[in-house]
XYZ file of C-alpha atoms in Angstrom:
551
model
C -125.006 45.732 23.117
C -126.188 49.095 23.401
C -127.813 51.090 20.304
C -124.721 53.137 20.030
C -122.193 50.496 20.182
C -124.942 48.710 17.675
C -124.762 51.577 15.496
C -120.987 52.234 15.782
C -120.296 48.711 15.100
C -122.465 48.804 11.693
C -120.376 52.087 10.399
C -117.328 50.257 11.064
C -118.471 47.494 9.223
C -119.291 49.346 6.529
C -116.477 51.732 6.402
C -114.315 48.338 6.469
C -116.290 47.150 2.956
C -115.660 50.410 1.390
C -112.041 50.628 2.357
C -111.446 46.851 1.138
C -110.788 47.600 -2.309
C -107.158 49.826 -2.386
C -106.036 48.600 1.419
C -106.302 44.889 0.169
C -103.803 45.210 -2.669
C -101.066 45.293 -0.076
C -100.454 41.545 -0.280
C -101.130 41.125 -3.753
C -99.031 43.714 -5.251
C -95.611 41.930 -4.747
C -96.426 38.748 -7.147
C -99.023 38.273 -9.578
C -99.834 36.251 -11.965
C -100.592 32.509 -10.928
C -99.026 29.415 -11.568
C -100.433 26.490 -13.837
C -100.340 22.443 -13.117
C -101.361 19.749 -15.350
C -103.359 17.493 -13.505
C -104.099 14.940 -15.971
C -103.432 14.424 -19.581
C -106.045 12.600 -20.372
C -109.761 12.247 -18.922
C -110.803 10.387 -21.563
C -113.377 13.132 -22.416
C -113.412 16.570 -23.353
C -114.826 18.749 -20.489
C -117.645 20.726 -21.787
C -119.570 20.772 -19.008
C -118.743 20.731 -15.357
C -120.070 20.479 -12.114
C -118.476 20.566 -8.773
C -120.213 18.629 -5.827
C -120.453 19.068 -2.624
C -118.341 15.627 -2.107
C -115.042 17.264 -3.526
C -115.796 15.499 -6.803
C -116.512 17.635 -10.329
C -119.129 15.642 -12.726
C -117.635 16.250 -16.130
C -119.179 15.300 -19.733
C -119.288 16.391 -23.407
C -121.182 14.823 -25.991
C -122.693 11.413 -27.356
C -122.302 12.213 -30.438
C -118.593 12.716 -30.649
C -118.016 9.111 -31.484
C -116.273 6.470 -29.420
C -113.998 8.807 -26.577
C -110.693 8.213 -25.240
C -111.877 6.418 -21.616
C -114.185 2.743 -21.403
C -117.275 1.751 -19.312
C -116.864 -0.881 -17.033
C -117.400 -3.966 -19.100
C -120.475 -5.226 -19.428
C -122.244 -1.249 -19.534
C -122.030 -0.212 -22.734
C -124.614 2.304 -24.087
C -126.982 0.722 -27.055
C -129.194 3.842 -28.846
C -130.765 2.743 -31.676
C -131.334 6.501 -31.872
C -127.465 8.127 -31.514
C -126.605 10.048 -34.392
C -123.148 8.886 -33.941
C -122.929 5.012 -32.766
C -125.698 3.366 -31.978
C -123.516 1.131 -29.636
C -120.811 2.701 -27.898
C -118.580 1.069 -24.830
C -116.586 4.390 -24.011
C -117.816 6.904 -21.379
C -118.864 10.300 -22.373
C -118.919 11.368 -18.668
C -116.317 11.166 -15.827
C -116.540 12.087 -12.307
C -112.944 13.439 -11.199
C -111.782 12.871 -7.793
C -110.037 16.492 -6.319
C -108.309 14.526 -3.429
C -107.239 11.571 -5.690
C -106.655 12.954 -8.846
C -108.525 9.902 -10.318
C -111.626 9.831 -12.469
C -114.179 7.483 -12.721
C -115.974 6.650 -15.864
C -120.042 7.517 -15.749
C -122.911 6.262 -18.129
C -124.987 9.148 -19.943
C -127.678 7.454 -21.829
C -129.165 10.334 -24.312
C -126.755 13.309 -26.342
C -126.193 15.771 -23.451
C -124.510 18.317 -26.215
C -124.664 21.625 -24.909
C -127.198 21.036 -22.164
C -127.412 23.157 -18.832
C -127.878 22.212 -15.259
C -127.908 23.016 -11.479
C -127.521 21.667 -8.335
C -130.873 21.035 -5.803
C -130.865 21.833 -2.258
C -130.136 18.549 -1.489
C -126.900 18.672 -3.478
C -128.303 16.798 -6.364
C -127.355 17.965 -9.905
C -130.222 17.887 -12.262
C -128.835 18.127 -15.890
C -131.237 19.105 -18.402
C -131.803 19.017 -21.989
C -129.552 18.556 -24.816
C -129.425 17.605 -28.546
C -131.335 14.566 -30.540
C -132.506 12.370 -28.142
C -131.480 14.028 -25.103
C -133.265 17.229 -25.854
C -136.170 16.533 -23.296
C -134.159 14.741 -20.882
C -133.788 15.040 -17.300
C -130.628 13.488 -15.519
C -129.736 13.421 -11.928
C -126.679 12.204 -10.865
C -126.073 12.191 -6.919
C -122.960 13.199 -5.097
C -122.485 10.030 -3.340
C -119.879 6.843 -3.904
C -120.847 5.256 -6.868
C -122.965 7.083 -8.469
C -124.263 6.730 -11.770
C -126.594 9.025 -13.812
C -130.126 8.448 -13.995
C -132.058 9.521 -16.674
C -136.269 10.706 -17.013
C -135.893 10.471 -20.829
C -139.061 13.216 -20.999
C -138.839 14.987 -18.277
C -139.049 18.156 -19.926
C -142.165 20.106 -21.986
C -140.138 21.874 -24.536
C -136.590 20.667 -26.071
C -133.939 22.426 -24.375
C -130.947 22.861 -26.312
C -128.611 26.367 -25.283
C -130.840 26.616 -22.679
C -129.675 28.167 -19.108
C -130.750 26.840 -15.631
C -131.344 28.933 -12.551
C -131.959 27.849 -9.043
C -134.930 29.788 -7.345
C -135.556 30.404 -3.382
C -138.175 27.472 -3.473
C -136.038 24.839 -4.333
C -137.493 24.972 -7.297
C -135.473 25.246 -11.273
C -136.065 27.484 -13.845
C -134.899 26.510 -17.317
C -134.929 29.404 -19.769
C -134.775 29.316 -23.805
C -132.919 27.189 -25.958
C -132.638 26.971 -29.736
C -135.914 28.212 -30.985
C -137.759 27.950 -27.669
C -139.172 31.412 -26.654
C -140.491 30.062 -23.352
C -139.255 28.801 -19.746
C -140.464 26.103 -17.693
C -139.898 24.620 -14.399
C -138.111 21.447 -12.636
C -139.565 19.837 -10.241
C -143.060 20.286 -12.168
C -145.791 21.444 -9.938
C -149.410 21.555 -11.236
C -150.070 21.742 -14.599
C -146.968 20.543 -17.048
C -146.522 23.630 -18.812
C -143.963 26.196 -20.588
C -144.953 30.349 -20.209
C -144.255 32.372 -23.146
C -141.225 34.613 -22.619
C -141.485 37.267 -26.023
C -137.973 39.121 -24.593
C -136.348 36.161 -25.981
C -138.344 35.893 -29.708
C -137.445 40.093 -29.687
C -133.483 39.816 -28.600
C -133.013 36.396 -31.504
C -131.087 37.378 -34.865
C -131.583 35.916 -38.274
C -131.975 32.578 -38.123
C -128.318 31.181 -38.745
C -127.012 33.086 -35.991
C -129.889 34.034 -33.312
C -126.663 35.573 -30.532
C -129.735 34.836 -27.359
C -128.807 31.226 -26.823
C -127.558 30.384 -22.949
C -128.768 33.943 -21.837
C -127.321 35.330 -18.736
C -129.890 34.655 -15.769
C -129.208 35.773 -12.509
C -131.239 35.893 -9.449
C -131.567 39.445 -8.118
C -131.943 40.863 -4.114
C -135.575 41.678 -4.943
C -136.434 38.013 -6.237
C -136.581 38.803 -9.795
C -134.512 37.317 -12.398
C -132.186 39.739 -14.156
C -131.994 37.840 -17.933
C -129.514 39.427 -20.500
C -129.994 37.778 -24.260
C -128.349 39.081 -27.050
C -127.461 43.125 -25.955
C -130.516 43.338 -23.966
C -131.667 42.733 -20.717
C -134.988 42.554 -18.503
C -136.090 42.335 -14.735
C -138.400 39.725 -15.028
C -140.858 38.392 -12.530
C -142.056 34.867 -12.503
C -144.181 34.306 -10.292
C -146.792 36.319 -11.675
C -145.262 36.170 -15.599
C -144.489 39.775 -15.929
C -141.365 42.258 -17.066
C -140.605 44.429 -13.966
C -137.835 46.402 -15.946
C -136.187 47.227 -18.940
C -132.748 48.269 -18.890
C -130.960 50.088 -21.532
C -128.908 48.147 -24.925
C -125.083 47.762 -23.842
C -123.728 50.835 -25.350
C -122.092 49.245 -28.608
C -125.206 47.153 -29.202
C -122.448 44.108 -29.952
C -124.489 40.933 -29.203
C -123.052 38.834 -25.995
C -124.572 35.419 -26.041
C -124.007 32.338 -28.219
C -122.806 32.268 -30.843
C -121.184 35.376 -30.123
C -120.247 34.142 -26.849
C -119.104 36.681 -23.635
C -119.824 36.008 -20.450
C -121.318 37.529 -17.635
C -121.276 37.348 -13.175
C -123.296 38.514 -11.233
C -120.435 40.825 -8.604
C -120.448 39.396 -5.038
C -123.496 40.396 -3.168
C -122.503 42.479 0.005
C -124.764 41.498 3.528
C -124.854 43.236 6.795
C -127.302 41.784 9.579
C -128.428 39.048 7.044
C -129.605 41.479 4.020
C -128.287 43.111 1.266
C -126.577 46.569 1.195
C -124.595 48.618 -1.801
C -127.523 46.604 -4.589
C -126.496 44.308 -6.985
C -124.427 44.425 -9.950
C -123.640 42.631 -13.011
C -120.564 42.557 -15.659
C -120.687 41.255 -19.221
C -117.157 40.830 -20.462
C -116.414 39.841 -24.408
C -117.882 38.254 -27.077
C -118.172 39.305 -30.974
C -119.372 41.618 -33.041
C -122.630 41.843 -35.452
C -121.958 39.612 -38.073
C -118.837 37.874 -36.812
C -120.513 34.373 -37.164
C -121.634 34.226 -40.735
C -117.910 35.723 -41.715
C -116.108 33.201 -39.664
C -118.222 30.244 -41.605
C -116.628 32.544 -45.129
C -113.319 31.968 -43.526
C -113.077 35.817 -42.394
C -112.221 35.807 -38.792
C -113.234 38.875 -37.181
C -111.597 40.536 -33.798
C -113.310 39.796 -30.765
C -114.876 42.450 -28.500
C -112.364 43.805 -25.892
C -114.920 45.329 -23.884
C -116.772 45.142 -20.517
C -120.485 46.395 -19.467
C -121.073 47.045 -15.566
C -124.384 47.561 -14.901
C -126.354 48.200 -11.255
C -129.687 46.225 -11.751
C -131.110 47.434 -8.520
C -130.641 51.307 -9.541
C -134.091 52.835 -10.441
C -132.086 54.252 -13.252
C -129.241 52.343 -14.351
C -126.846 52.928 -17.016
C -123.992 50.560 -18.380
C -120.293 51.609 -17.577
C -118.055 50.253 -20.066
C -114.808 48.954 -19.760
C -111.801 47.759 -21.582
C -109.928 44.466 -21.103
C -106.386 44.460 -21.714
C -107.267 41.550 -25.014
C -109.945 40.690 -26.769
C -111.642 37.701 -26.059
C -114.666 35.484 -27.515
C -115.481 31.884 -25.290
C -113.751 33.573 -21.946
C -114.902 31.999 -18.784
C -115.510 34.268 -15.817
C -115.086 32.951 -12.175
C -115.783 34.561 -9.333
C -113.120 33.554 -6.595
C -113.174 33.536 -3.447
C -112.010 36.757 -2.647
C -114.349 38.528 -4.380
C -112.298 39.190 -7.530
C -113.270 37.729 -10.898
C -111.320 35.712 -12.972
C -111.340 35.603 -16.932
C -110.098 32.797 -18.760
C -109.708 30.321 -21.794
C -111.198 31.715 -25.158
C -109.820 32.988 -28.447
C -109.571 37.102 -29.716
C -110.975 36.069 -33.409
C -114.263 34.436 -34.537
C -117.139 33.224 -32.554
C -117.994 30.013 -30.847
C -118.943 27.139 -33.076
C -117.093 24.217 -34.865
C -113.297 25.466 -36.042
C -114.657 29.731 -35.423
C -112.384 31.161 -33.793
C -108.391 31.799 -33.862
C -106.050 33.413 -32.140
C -106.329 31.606 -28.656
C -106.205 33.849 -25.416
C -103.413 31.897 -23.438
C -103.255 34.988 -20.081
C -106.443 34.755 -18.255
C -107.395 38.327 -16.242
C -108.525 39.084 -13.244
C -110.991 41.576 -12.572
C -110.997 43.673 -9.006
C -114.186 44.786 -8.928
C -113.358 47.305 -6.213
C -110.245 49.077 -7.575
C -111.232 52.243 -9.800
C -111.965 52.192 -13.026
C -108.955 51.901 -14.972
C -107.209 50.009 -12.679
C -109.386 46.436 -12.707
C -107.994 44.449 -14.795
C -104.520 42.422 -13.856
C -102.973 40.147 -17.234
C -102.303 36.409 -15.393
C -99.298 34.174 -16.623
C -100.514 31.871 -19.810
C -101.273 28.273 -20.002
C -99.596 26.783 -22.695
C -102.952 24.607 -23.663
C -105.230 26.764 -25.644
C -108.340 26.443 -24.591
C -110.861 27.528 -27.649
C -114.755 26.037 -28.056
C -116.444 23.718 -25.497
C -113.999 24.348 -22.773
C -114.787 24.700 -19.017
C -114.033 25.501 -15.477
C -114.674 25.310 -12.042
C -113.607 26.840 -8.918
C -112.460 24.138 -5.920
C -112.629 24.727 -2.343
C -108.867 24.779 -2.313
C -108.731 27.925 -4.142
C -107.625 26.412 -7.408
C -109.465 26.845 -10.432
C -110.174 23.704 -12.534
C -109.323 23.883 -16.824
C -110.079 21.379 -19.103
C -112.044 21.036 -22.351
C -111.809 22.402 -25.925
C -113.191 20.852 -29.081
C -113.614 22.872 -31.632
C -113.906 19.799 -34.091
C -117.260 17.657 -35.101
C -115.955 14.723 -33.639
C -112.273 13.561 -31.469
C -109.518 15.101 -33.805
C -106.150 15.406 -32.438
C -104.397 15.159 -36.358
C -104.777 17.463 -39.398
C -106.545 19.974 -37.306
C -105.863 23.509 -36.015
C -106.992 22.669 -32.453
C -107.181 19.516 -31.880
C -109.602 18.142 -29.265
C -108.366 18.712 -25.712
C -108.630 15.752 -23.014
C -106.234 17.334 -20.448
C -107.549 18.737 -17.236
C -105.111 21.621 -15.530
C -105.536 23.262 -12.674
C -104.808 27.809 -12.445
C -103.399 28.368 -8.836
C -104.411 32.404 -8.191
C -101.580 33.987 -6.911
C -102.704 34.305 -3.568
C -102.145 30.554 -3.057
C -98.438 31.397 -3.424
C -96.247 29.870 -0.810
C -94.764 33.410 0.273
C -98.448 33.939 1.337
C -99.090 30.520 3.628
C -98.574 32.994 7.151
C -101.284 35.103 5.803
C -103.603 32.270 4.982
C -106.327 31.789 7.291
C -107.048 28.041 8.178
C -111.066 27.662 9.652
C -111.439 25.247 12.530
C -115.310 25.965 12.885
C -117.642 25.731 11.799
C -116.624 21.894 10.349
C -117.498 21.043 7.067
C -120.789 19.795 5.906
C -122.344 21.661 8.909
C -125.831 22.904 8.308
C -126.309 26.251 8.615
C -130.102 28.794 8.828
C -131.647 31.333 7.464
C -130.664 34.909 9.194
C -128.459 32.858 11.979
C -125.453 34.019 13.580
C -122.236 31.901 13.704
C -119.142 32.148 15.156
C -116.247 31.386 12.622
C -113.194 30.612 14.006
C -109.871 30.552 12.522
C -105.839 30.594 12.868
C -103.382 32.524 11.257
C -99.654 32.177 12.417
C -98.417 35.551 11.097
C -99.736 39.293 12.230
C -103.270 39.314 11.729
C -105.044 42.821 9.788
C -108.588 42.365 11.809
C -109.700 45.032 9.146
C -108.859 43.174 6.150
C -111.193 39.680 7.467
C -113.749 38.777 5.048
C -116.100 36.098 5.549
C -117.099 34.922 1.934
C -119.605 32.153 0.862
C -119.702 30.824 -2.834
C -122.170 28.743 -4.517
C -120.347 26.061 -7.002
C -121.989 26.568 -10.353
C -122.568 24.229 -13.318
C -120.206 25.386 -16.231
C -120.152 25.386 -19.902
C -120.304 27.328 -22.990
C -118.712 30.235 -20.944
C -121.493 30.284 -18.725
C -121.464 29.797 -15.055
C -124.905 28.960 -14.056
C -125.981 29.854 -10.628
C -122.955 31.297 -9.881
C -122.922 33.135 -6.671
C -120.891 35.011 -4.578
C -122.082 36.674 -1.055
C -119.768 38.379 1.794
C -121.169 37.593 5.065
C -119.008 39.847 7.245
C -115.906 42.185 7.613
C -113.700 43.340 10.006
C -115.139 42.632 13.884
C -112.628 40.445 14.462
C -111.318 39.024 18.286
C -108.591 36.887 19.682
C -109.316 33.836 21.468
C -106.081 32.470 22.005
C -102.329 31.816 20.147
C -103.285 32.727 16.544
C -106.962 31.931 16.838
C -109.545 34.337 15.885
C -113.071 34.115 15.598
C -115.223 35.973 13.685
C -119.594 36.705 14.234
C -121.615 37.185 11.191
C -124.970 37.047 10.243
C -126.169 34.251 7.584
C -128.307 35.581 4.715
C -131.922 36.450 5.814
C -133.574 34.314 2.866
C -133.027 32.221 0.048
C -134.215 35.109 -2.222
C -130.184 35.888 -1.426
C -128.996 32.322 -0.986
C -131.066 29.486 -2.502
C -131.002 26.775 0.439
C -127.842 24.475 -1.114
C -124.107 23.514 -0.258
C -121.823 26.595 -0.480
C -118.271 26.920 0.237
C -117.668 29.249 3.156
C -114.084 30.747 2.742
C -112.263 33.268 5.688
C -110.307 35.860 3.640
C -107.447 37.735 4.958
C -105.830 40.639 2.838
C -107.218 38.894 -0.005
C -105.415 35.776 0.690
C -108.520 32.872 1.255
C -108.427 29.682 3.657
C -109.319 26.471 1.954
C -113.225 26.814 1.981
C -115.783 24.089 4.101
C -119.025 23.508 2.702
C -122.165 24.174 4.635
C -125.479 23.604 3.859
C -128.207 26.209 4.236
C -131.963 25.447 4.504
């Protein structure tokens, strides 16, 4: 190619990203809204935390210390703890693996109290769990995405307790876990060297009285520059780790309304944009919800007070960056926040009153949102059709490779309580179908026959994608999108992340069949080497994703 076709085909590209936004709403005018489906009634559990592997399968757990659940080990396994706070022996699972292509679930043995724990996966697909309450609060688990599984558990595996505490993947391979109830440090997983935590005095600095604290499961994301953007509270720093040092400090969201358990928003980090393998347009993050000063301590008087209805946008890689703030169409404390496929993010489950903690909150938010990060201001936000479960304290999601978005949890009770209760625990699992997997759309959907699934893919590599769709294709409306599964609870999404590999440059290579060059990201500063679903996105509308492994 010549440096003027080069050049010409990199302004194209780039004049397709910008255009993306209105041009894409085409399609998705005509029917919004989604559809819900019950999948299950029952899992036996309620789904606090999830995990989607890279065998189709989501890990899903909640507590120990909930008392005996709803589903029963295989006879014969039954956990003895001298040690539980709730039953010292106890023949019911507190962990399931759910099947996506069966429907089925599987009951799993978790040895110590994995309440409100954290997690993510390895690069060899491996979850490593971490931390938790009692017992479990120095406990590493891994549990391995192949048939038959079972957790294992390195009872201290970790320096410091670890309780609220958020994992992030790094480009090494490496895990760091940040915080935790009254832990003002970080540490890493694998250990290397010396078995040590590091002093982190953002997070003694962001913590409220002691009741309430509002820095627990801070927002960590890993930025384009390799630094860790980590929000606590209504605060945020660039923070470098290597060398132990705050890079930045960005300004206090404009109301100064805390953001992080208890008062519970949620944040993503907006997709990531490559051309030629690196990053173009910076980075950006969005903190959505939560409740105001003082919310907590009323709720425990029995004074319920409105959530926060707004939204910060911040660019983290601007020298100068200031928050733009945003209003949701409701309120909302305990939303999840999803990035799909397509780029957009969704916003579900929660309640508008309270704060997160046992029997908090009211008013349950039944119409998730979704948030179009490209539209103008003003014009984001789209109101979804409701659920009819609400979905209040120690819910969860999880975004399949089918486009669907998995729903389950809720237990805003001390122990199971489905009687006498205002919400009683929640053991169904449902699935949210974005509209874009409506049926009117299935022309428009793009269907990838390479690369095949589970293919390994390299550092700053070009691939071919190929793909069909039956109906008139819109070459400028192609995205290429791929979308790390992250670990999910406590309306946190750890590790979630969300790059766009290519636009537009599309040819024909024979009856409906399409293929499609793009560059791979240049490092794992932008990718950590893991699985990812790789999805081909046409007017918004995605294929069912494949997972390929970079390393």
């Amino acid at each position: 190619m010549s440096t003027q076709n080069h050049f010409l085909s990199l302004c194209l590209f780039l004049l397709t990203f910008l255009a993306a936004g209105p041009l894409c709403q085409t399609v998705s005018q005509a029917a919004r809204g989604g559809n819900w489906a019950l999948l299950r009634p029952s899992i036996g559990i309620s789904a606090m935390h999830m995990q989607l592997l890279n065998n189709d399968r989501v890990v899903i757990f909640d507590r120990t210390s909930t008392g005996r659940s709803n589903i029963s080990l295989p006879s014969g396994k039954c956990r003895v703890n001298p040690h539980d706070t709730a039953l010292t022996a106890d023949c019911t699972a507190h962990s399931v693996e759910y099947d996506v292509t069966s429907n089925s679930v599987r009951p799993l043995k978790v040895l110590t109290d994995v309440w409100c724990s954290s997690g993510a996966l390895m690069p060899d697909g491996r979850l490593i769990q971490t931390g938790g309450f009692n017992d479990g609060d120095h406990a590493v688990r891994i549990f391995r995405p192949c048939n038959g599984s079972d957790w294992e558990e390195i009872k201290f595996g970790l320096t410091q307790r670890r309780w609220y505490a958020t994992n992030q993947i790094l480009p090494d391979g490496r895990q760091i876990i940040v915080g935790g109830r009254r832990q003002f440090n970080y540490e890493f997983y694998p250990k290397t060297g010396a078995t040590i935590s590091y002093n982190l005095p953002f997070l003694l600095y962001t913590k409220d009285q002691k009741e309430v604290e509002n820095n627990l499961y801070p927002f960590v994301f890993l930025n384009i520059d390799g630094n860790l953007f980590i929000f606590a509270n209504n605060r945020a720093i660039l923070f470098n780790y290597l060398n132990d040092v705050v890079v930045k400090q960005y300004p206090q969201i404009p109301d100064g309304n805390p953001r992080n358990y208890p008062s519970t928003g949620s944040a993503a980090l907006l997709p990531l944009k490559l051309m030629q393998g690196k990053a173009f347009g910076g980075a950006e993050v969005l903190v959505c919800g939560g409740a105001p000063k003082g919310s907590y301590i009323s709720a425990n008087y029995g004074k319920f007070i409105g959530a926060l209805n707004t939204c910060g946008r911040l660019k983290i890689t601007d020298p100068s960056p200031d928050w733009v703030m945003e209003t949701m169409p409701t309120a909302r404390v305990m939303g999840d926040m999803l990035l799909l496929p397509n780029g957009n993010v969704l916003i579900i489950n929660g309640g508008s009153a309270g704060t997160a903690g046992w029997e908090l909150a009211r008013n349950p938010v039944l119409n998730p949102v979704v948030y179009r990060p490209k539209n103008p201001i003003g014009s984001r936000f789209e109101r979804q059709n409701p659920s009819s479960t609400p979905r209040m304290y120690h819910s969860a999601v999880a975004l399949l490779r089918d486009g669907r978005v998995l729903v389950g949890g809720s237990n805003p009770n001390r122990n199971y309580e489905f009687t006498g209760v205002l919400f009683p625990t929640e053991l169904s699992l449902e699935a949210f179908s974005p509209s874009y997997l409506n049926l009117e759309y299935a022309n428009l959907r793009p269907k990838i026959i390479l690369p095949i699934s589970q293919s390994k893919i390299g550092y700053n590599q070009r691939i071919v994608v190929r793909f069909t769709i039956t109906d008139t294709i819109n070459r400028n409306l192609v995205l290429v999108t791929m979308v790390a599964p992250s670990f999910n609870t406590h309306s946190i999404a750890m590790n979630q992340r969300l790059l766009v590999l290519g636009a537009g440059n599309v040819t024909t290579v024979g009856v409906s069949t399409y293929e499609m060059g793009v560059m791979t990201p240049g490092s794992g500063i932008l990718a950590p080497s893991g699985f990812y679903m790789l999805f081909v996105v046409h007017q918004e509308i995605p294929s069912v994703g494949i997972w390929v492994h970079i390393q």
